[in-house]
Amino acid sequence: MLSLAVIGFQAMIAASLVIVRFLGAANNKPDWLFWAAFGWTAFTFAFVFASPLILLQLVVIWGVTAWIRPKDEDAPGPPSKLETLTADDEDWQRYFQHQCESPAEVAFLDAMVEAYILTPEKGRLRGGGLTLQMQVPVKNYRLDFLIDNGLIVEVDGAQWHSSPEAIERDAERDKALAAKGYEILRIPAKVTLYKPDDAIKQVRQARSVWMARKAKARASRAQGADGTFADQKLLTHEPKFSISGLVASVENGLDSFTAGMNGISTDLKQFNERARKWAEEDRERVAKEAEDRKRRLEAEVDAMDPETRIIYDRLMKKLEE
């Protein structure tokens, strides 16, 4: 009977620790589990006098605690390869391509890297005032691409997204993500594969609409209940300070800066294209001049008298040697 009582008491300790673990998780208090374990440990040393029983009880307390402890208490693992990549690393783009799940996603990634001159930074791609993430877990979903933490880009292949069931499933997914404040852009896989420039154009348009919508929402938040804005109230000498107005001003400034950077990126790309064109024209001009000089030299050689031709041939032979 004593052994059954001991087993029952240990089972009660284990059950209490499990209950505390779930209560702590429900209330965002993961440390409750460890406080309960410390409490049982103090109880053991205070009221248990048999040495074997003390050892058994401590094993149960801390064994169960270690088994059911919250995962967020685990030590963080080493950074992934993507998080350590920089623009100086060779073939960094290839590592990001391996994260894609289809050739269409690879094509979209390559087009974005070229259009915005993206480079790796802490597992993300940044450039042209834009941040691009891949395979991002949100809620119960995994996003193909996420731009600036707000614009979702899904690359849809006809095989998986054209059936009525798939269309309904995608609509439910988009509705759930839109409810969390995301903007969703779906691009057919054939567009990213065969018309990547059109895919980039869709991204620019969707991003402009999304940024305009954000700016309008911020303006609405900054507007007071009486219909006036913070700057208008200052003109009436009312001693009021609007945090939302300040935030809106800062974010509008950031949006303007982002738009400016995008313009600079576009101008830089156009300049590079013109520079390549100029270089190609210079190469063609030099090649043409060299060809003309060669023809004139051959004509002059043909017009030489025999003695001069012999001297010329000897000189050319020495130069070749």
Tab-separated table of C-alpha atoms in Angstrom:
chain	number	residue	atom	x	y	z
A	1	MET	CA	0.000	0.000	0.000
A	2	LEU	CA	2.899	2.306	0.730
A	3	SER	CA	4.317	1.834	-2.754
A	4	LEU	CA	0.944	2.563	-4.352
A	5	ALA	CA	0.633	5.733	-2.268
A	6	VAL	CA	4.099	6.837	-3.333
A	7	ILE	CA	3.302	6.190	-7.005
A	8	GLY	CA	0.012	8.057	-6.689
A	9	PHE	CA	1.713	11.038	-5.070
A	10	GLN	CA	4.350	11.201	-7.822
A	11	ALA	CA	1.591	11.040	-10.438
A	12	MET	CA	-0.176	13.923	-8.675
A	13	ILE	CA	3.051	15.994	-8.817
A	14	ALA	CA	3.483	15.278	-12.532
A	15	ALA	CA	-0.179	16.146	-13.253
A	16	SER	CA	0.087	19.407	-11.313
A	17	LEU	CA	3.160	20.409	-13.313
A	18	VAL	CA	1.363	19.670	-16.587
A	19	ILE	CA	-1.637	21.767	-15.478
A	20	VAL	CA	0.617	24.669	-14.481
A	21	ARG	CA	2.418	24.416	-17.820
A	22	PHE	CA	-0.835	24.867	-19.768
A	23	LEU	CA	-2.097	27.615	-17.469
A	24	GLY	CA	1.199	29.457	-17.920
A	25	ALA	CA	0.973	29.137	-21.689
A	26	ALA	CA	-2.621	30.411	-21.675
A	27	ASN	CA	-1.644	33.460	-19.624
A	28	ASN	CA	1.716	34.051	-21.361
A	29	LYS	CA	3.542	33.171	-18.133
A	30	PRO	CA	6.010	30.404	-19.046
A	31	ASP	CA	7.897	30.875	-15.766
A	32	TRP	CA	4.931	29.507	-13.765
A	33	LEU	CA	6.128	25.974	-14.524
A	34	PHE	CA	9.524	26.595	-12.961
A	35	TRP	CA	8.036	28.254	-9.887
A	36	ALA	CA	5.812	25.201	-9.417
A	37	ALA	CA	8.852	22.928	-9.751
A	38	PHE	CA	10.748	24.985	-7.166
A	39	GLY	CA	7.738	24.808	-4.862
A	40	TRP	CA	7.574	21.023	-5.073
A	41	THR	CA	11.335	20.875	-4.493
A	42	ALA	CA	11.020	22.936	-1.303
A	43	PHE	CA	8.127	20.728	-0.197
A	44	THR	CA	10.243	17.622	-0.773
A	45	PHE	CA	13.139	18.815	1.370
A	46	ALA	CA	10.818	20.083	4.090
A	47	PHE	CA	8.483	17.086	4.523
A	48	VAL	CA	10.104	14.021	2.934
A	49	PHE	CA	12.622	12.317	5.221
A	50	ALA	CA	13.440	9.038	3.434
A	51	SER	CA	16.504	9.467	1.220
A	52	PRO	CA	15.373	7.141	-1.620
A	53	LEU	CA	11.988	8.858	-1.727
A	54	ILE	CA	13.613	12.318	-1.900
A	55	LEU	CA	15.704	11.251	-4.872
A	56	LEU	CA	12.697	9.707	-6.646
A	57	GLN	CA	10.571	12.791	-6.082
A	58	LEU	CA	13.259	15.170	-7.365
A	59	VAL	CA	13.692	13.036	-10.479
A	60	VAL	CA	9.940	13.188	-11.120
A	61	ILE	CA	9.722	16.955	-10.520
A	62	TRP	CA	12.608	18.028	-12.696
A	63	GLY	CA	12.252	15.267	-15.261
A	64	VAL	CA	8.668	16.280	-16.000
A	65	THR	CA	9.643	19.970	-15.955
A	66	ALA	CA	12.422	19.414	-18.480
A	67	TRP	CA	10.102	17.363	-20.696
A	68	ILE	CA	7.209	19.845	-20.855
A	69	ARG	CA	9.093	23.143	-20.577
A	70	PRO	CA	8.054	25.840	-23.107
A	71	LYS	CA	9.897	25.672	-26.380
A	72	ASP	CA	10.695	29.364	-26.284
A	73	GLU	CA	12.929	28.617	-23.307
A	74	ASP	CA	15.278	26.616	-25.517
A	75	ALA	CA	18.572	28.210	-26.432
A	76	PRO	CA	18.482	29.830	-29.879
A	77	GLY	CA	20.165	27.846	-32.608
A	78	PRO	CA	22.943	29.099	-34.862
A	79	PRO	CA	21.945	31.519	-37.655
A	80	SER	CA	20.962	30.007	-40.980
A	81	LYS	CA	23.133	30.293	-44.063
A	82	LEU	CA	20.842	32.967	-45.532
A	83	GLU	CA	21.231	35.137	-42.419
A	84	THR	CA	25.019	35.163	-42.798
A	85	LEU	CA	25.125	35.954	-46.537
A	86	THR	CA	26.309	39.345	-47.777
A	87	ALA	CA	26.750	40.912	-51.195
A	88	ASP	CA	30.439	39.981	-51.030
A	89	ASP	CA	29.669	36.253	-50.908
A	90	GLU	CA	30.047	34.389	-54.156
A	91	ASP	CA	26.834	32.919	-55.602
A	92	TRP	CA	24.703	34.393	-52.792
A	93	GLN	CA	21.754	34.582	-55.160
A	94	ARG	CA	21.906	30.830	-55.690
A	95	TYR	CA	21.228	30.223	-51.978
A	96	PHE	CA	18.083	32.354	-52.169
A	97	GLN	CA	17.001	30.562	-55.333
A	98	HIS	CA	17.147	27.264	-53.439
A	99	GLN	CA	14.428	28.606	-51.123
A	100	CYS	CA	12.025	28.885	-54.053
A	101	GLU	CA	9.569	26.071	-54.626
A	102	SER	CA	9.181	26.318	-58.402
A	103	PRO	CA	10.985	27.640	-61.489
A	104	ALA	CA	8.367	30.385	-61.680
A	105	GLU	CA	9.330	31.602	-58.194
A	106	VAL	CA	13.014	31.529	-59.191
A	107	ALA	CA	12.196	33.649	-62.251
A	108	PHE	CA	10.322	36.159	-60.095
A	109	LEU	CA	13.173	36.329	-57.582
A	110	ASP	CA	15.742	36.954	-60.325
A	111	ALA	CA	13.557	39.666	-61.860
A	112	MET	CA	13.170	41.431	-58.493
A	113	VAL	CA	16.924	41.261	-57.801
A	114	GLU	CA	17.664	42.853	-61.179
A	115	ALA	CA	14.885	45.461	-61.061
A	116	TYR	CA	15.602	46.721	-57.534
A	117	ILE	CA	19.324	45.834	-57.330
A	118	LEU	CA	18.651	43.705	-54.242
A	119	THR	CA	21.436	42.383	-52.019
A	120	PRO	CA	21.313	40.071	-48.969
A	121	GLU	CA	21.097	41.433	-45.444
A	122	LYS	CA	20.341	39.234	-42.413
A	123	GLY	CA	18.329	36.681	-44.366
A	124	ARG	CA	16.411	39.257	-46.390
A	125	LEU	CA	16.979	41.079	-49.658
A	126	ARG	CA	17.136	44.869	-49.626
A	127	GLY	CA	17.562	47.490	-52.323
A	128	GLY	CA	15.851	50.430	-53.967
A	129	GLY	CA	14.011	51.258	-50.755
A	130	LEU	CA	12.417	47.805	-50.716
A	131	THR	CA	12.721	44.715	-48.516
A	132	LEU	CA	11.937	41.246	-49.877
A	133	GLN	CA	11.430	38.089	-47.806
A	134	MET	CA	10.762	34.539	-48.986
A	135	GLN	CA	8.737	31.634	-47.595
A	136	VAL	CA	7.457	33.705	-44.663
A	137	PRO	CA	5.225	31.922	-42.098
A	138	VAL	CA	2.165	34.027	-41.204
A	139	LYS	CA	-0.747	32.662	-39.207
A	140	ASN	CA	-1.334	29.151	-40.618
A	141	TYR	CA	0.097	29.985	-44.024
A	142	ARG	CA	3.462	30.272	-45.728
A	143	LEU	CA	3.875	33.220	-48.094
A	144	ASP	CA	5.823	32.912	-51.349
A	145	PHE	CA	7.184	36.464	-51.071
A	146	LEU	CA	6.614	39.372	-48.681
A	147	ILE	CA	7.529	42.942	-49.648
A	148	ASP	CA	8.047	45.590	-46.955
A	149	ASN	CA	6.245	43.417	-44.372
A	150	GLY	CA	2.899	44.244	-45.953
A	151	LEU	CA	2.606	43.329	-49.642
A	152	ILE	CA	2.266	39.592	-50.279
A	153	VAL	CA	3.200	38.229	-53.704
A	154	GLU	CA	1.968	34.747	-54.572
A	155	VAL	CA	3.213	33.076	-57.756
A	156	ASP	CA	0.349	30.839	-58.890
A	157	GLY	CA	0.915	27.857	-61.151
A	158	ALA	CA	-2.085	26.745	-63.183
A	159	GLN	CA	-1.720	23.150	-61.970
A	160	TRP	CA	-2.359	24.043	-58.315
A	161	HIS	CA	-4.464	27.200	-58.491
A	162	SER	CA	-6.917	26.839	-61.397
A	163	SER	CA	-9.454	24.346	-60.059
A	164	PRO	CA	-12.668	25.637	-58.404
A	165	GLU	CA	-11.552	24.171	-55.064
A	166	ALA	CA	-8.155	25.879	-55.325
A	167	ILE	CA	-9.755	29.201	-56.270
A	168	GLU	CA	-12.057	28.999	-53.248
A	169	ARG	CA	-9.164	28.031	-50.988
A	170	ASP	CA	-7.043	30.931	-52.244
A	171	ALA	CA	-9.945	33.334	-51.725
A	172	GLU	CA	-10.338	32.220	-48.098
A	173	ARG	CA	-6.592	32.558	-47.567
A	174	ASP	CA	-6.541	36.065	-49.075
A	175	LYS	CA	-9.498	37.094	-46.920
A	176	ALA	CA	-7.771	35.896	-43.736
A	177	LEU	CA	-4.519	37.662	-44.620
A	178	ALA	CA	-6.295	40.857	-45.675
A	179	ALA	CA	-8.023	40.891	-42.282
A	180	LYS	CA	-4.539	41.063	-40.725
A	181	GLY	CA	-3.709	44.134	-42.818
A	182	TYR	CA	-1.845	42.550	-45.756
A	183	GLU	CA	-2.183	43.478	-49.414
A	184	ILE	CA	-2.163	40.430	-51.716
A	185	LEU	CA	-0.887	40.301	-55.301
A	186	ARG	CA	-1.247	37.058	-57.269
A	187	ILE	CA	0.870	36.690	-60.414
A	188	PRO	CA	0.399	33.731	-62.795
A	189	ALA	CA	3.490	31.564	-63.105
A	190	LYS	CA	3.558	31.958	-66.890
A	191	VAL	CA	3.982	35.734	-66.459
A	192	THR	CA	7.056	35.405	-64.225
A	193	LEU	CA	8.538	32.772	-66.543
A	194	TYR	CA	7.967	34.399	-69.928
A	195	LYS	CA	7.253	38.071	-69.174
A	196	PRO	CA	9.221	38.968	-66.024
A	197	ASP	CA	9.091	42.678	-66.872
A	198	ASP	CA	5.297	42.516	-66.697
A	199	ALA	CA	5.571	40.853	-63.281
A	200	ILE	CA	7.772	43.710	-62.023
A	201	LYS	CA	5.296	46.214	-63.448
A	202	GLN	CA	2.482	44.545	-61.497
A	203	VAL	CA	4.581	44.709	-58.326
A	204	ARG	CA	5.229	48.430	-58.815
A	205	GLN	CA	1.541	49.135	-59.395
A	206	ALA	CA	0.374	47.038	-56.440
A	207	ARG	CA	2.993	48.587	-54.180
A	208	SER	CA	1.972	52.104	-55.209
A	209	VAL	CA	-1.689	51.335	-54.481
A	210	TRP	CA	-0.781	49.754	-51.142
A	211	MET	CA	1.394	52.720	-50.113
A	212	ALA	CA	-1.336	55.176	-51.127
A	213	ARG	CA	-3.853	53.198	-49.085
A	214	LYS	CA	-1.522	53.261	-46.087
A	215	ALA	CA	-1.022	57.002	-46.418
A	216	LYS	CA	-4.784	57.558	-46.610
A	217	ALA	CA	-5.338	55.415	-43.517
A	218	ARG	CA	-2.652	57.331	-41.615
A	219	ALA	CA	-4.204	60.621	-42.653
A	220	SER	CA	-7.566	59.426	-41.344
A	221	ARG	CA	-5.994	58.446	-38.015
A	222	ALA	CA	-4.184	61.770	-37.794
A	223	GLN	CA	-7.420	63.669	-38.402
A	224	GLY	CA	-9.154	64.711	-35.223
A	225	ALA	CA	-12.735	63.995	-34.227
A	226	ASP	CA	-13.700	67.571	-35.196
A	227	GLY	CA	-12.480	67.043	-38.763
A	228	THR	CA	-9.315	69.132	-38.469
A	229	PHE	CA	-5.740	67.975	-38.689
A	230	ALA	CA	-2.982	68.528	-36.181
A	231	ASP	CA	-1.388	71.372	-38.163
A	232	GLN	CA	-4.739	73.134	-38.470
A	233	LYS	CA	-5.234	72.965	-34.706
A	234	LEU	CA	-1.802	74.482	-34.165
A	235	LEU	CA	-2.835	77.454	-36.278
A	236	THR	CA	-5.710	78.082	-33.863
A	237	HIS	CA	-3.164	78.173	-30.992
A	238	GLU	CA	-4.695	75.163	-29.253
A	239	PRO	CA	-2.024	73.589	-27.020
A	240	LYS	CA	-2.557	70.051	-28.294
A	241	PHE	CA	0.038	67.544	-29.423
A	242	SER	CA	-0.948	64.678	-31.749
A	243	ILE	CA	1.219	61.569	-31.552
A	244	SER	CA	-0.687	60.028	-34.455
A	245	GLY	CA	-0.035	63.148	-36.531
A	246	LEU	CA	3.667	62.958	-35.752
A	247	VAL	CA	3.752	59.267	-36.684
A	248	ALA	CA	1.866	59.983	-39.891
A	249	SER	CA	4.317	62.750	-40.811
A	250	VAL	CA	7.293	60.484	-40.202
A	251	GLU	CA	5.794	57.599	-42.175
A	252	ASN	CA	4.824	59.938	-45.031
A	253	GLY	CA	8.424	61.127	-45.071
A	254	LEU	CA	9.619	57.528	-45.213
A	255	ASP	CA	7.211	56.781	-48.062
A	256	SER	CA	8.487	59.829	-49.960
A	257	PHE	CA	12.061	58.698	-49.351
A	258	THR	CA	11.183	55.202	-50.600
A	259	ALA	CA	9.555	56.620	-53.719
A	260	GLY	CA	12.631	58.767	-54.307
A	261	MET	CA	14.934	55.777	-53.948
A	262	ASN	CA	12.805	53.835	-56.426
A	263	GLY	CA	13.112	56.738	-58.869
A	264	ILE	CA	16.876	56.814	-58.407
A	265	SER	CA	17.021	53.052	-58.984
A	266	THR	CA	15.024	53.431	-62.198
A	267	ASP	CA	17.239	56.312	-63.402
A	268	LEU	CA	20.356	54.292	-62.576
A	269	LYS	CA	19.071	51.322	-64.528
A	270	GLN	CA	18.296	53.552	-67.537
A	271	PHE	CA	21.771	55.121	-67.309
A	272	ASN	CA	23.380	51.669	-67.228
A	273	GLU	CA	21.411	50.674	-70.312
A	274	ARG	CA	22.528	53.828	-72.115
A	275	ALA	CA	26.128	53.245	-71.005
A	276	ARG	CA	26.026	49.696	-72.390
A	277	LYS	CA	24.634	51.064	-75.654
A	278	TRP	CA	27.391	53.688	-75.857
A	279	ALA	CA	30.061	51.073	-75.156
A	280	GLU	CA	28.657	48.826	-77.883
A	281	GLU	CA	28.644	51.704	-80.365
A	282	ASP	CA	32.278	52.511	-79.449
A	283	ARG	CA	33.291	48.882	-79.986
A	284	GLU	CA	31.617	48.834	-83.400
A	285	ARG	CA	33.264	52.124	-84.378
A	286	VAL	CA	36.746	50.930	-83.325
A	287	ALA	CA	36.268	47.627	-85.157
A	288	LYS	CA	35.182	49.466	-88.296
A	289	GLU	CA	38.181	51.829	-88.157
A	290	ALA	CA	40.549	48.865	-87.668
A	291	GLU	CA	39.022	47.123	-90.662
A	292	ASP	CA	39.410	50.251	-92.823
A	293	ARG	CA	43.041	50.624	-91.780
A	294	LYS	CA	43.698	46.979	-92.587
A	295	ARG	CA	42.222	47.361	-96.086
A	296	ARG	CA	44.277	50.519	-96.750
A	297	LEU	CA	47.461	48.775	-95.558
A	298	GLU	CA	46.784	45.763	-97.759
A	299	ALA	CA	46.245	48.078	-100.731
A	300	GLU	CA	49.523	49.875	-100.017
A	301	VAL	CA	51.379	46.543	-99.723
A	302	ASP	CA	49.978	45.368	-103.054
A	303	ALA	CA	51.218	48.595	-104.683
A	304	MET	CA	54.812	48.167	-103.421
A	305	ASP	CA	57.662	47.375	-105.849
A	306	PRO	CA	59.280	43.910	-105.426
A	307	GLU	CA	62.322	45.109	-103.428
A	308	THR	CA	60.193	47.127	-100.995
A	309	ARG	CA	57.824	44.168	-100.644
A	310	ILE	CA	60.758	41.899	-99.669
A	311	ILE	CA	61.885	44.365	-96.988
A	312	TYR	CA	58.295	44.678	-95.705
A	313	ASP	CA	57.870	40.881	-95.483
A	314	ARG	CA	61.138	40.554	-93.520
A	315	LEU	CA	60.024	43.233	-91.048
A	316	MET	CA	56.615	41.617	-90.544
A	317	LYS	CA	58.259	38.228	-89.995
A	318	LYS	CA	60.517	39.665	-87.288
A	319	LEU	CA	57.544	41.342	-85.606
A	320	GLU	CA	55.625	38.060	-85.569
A	321	GLU	CA	58.642	36.275	-84.028
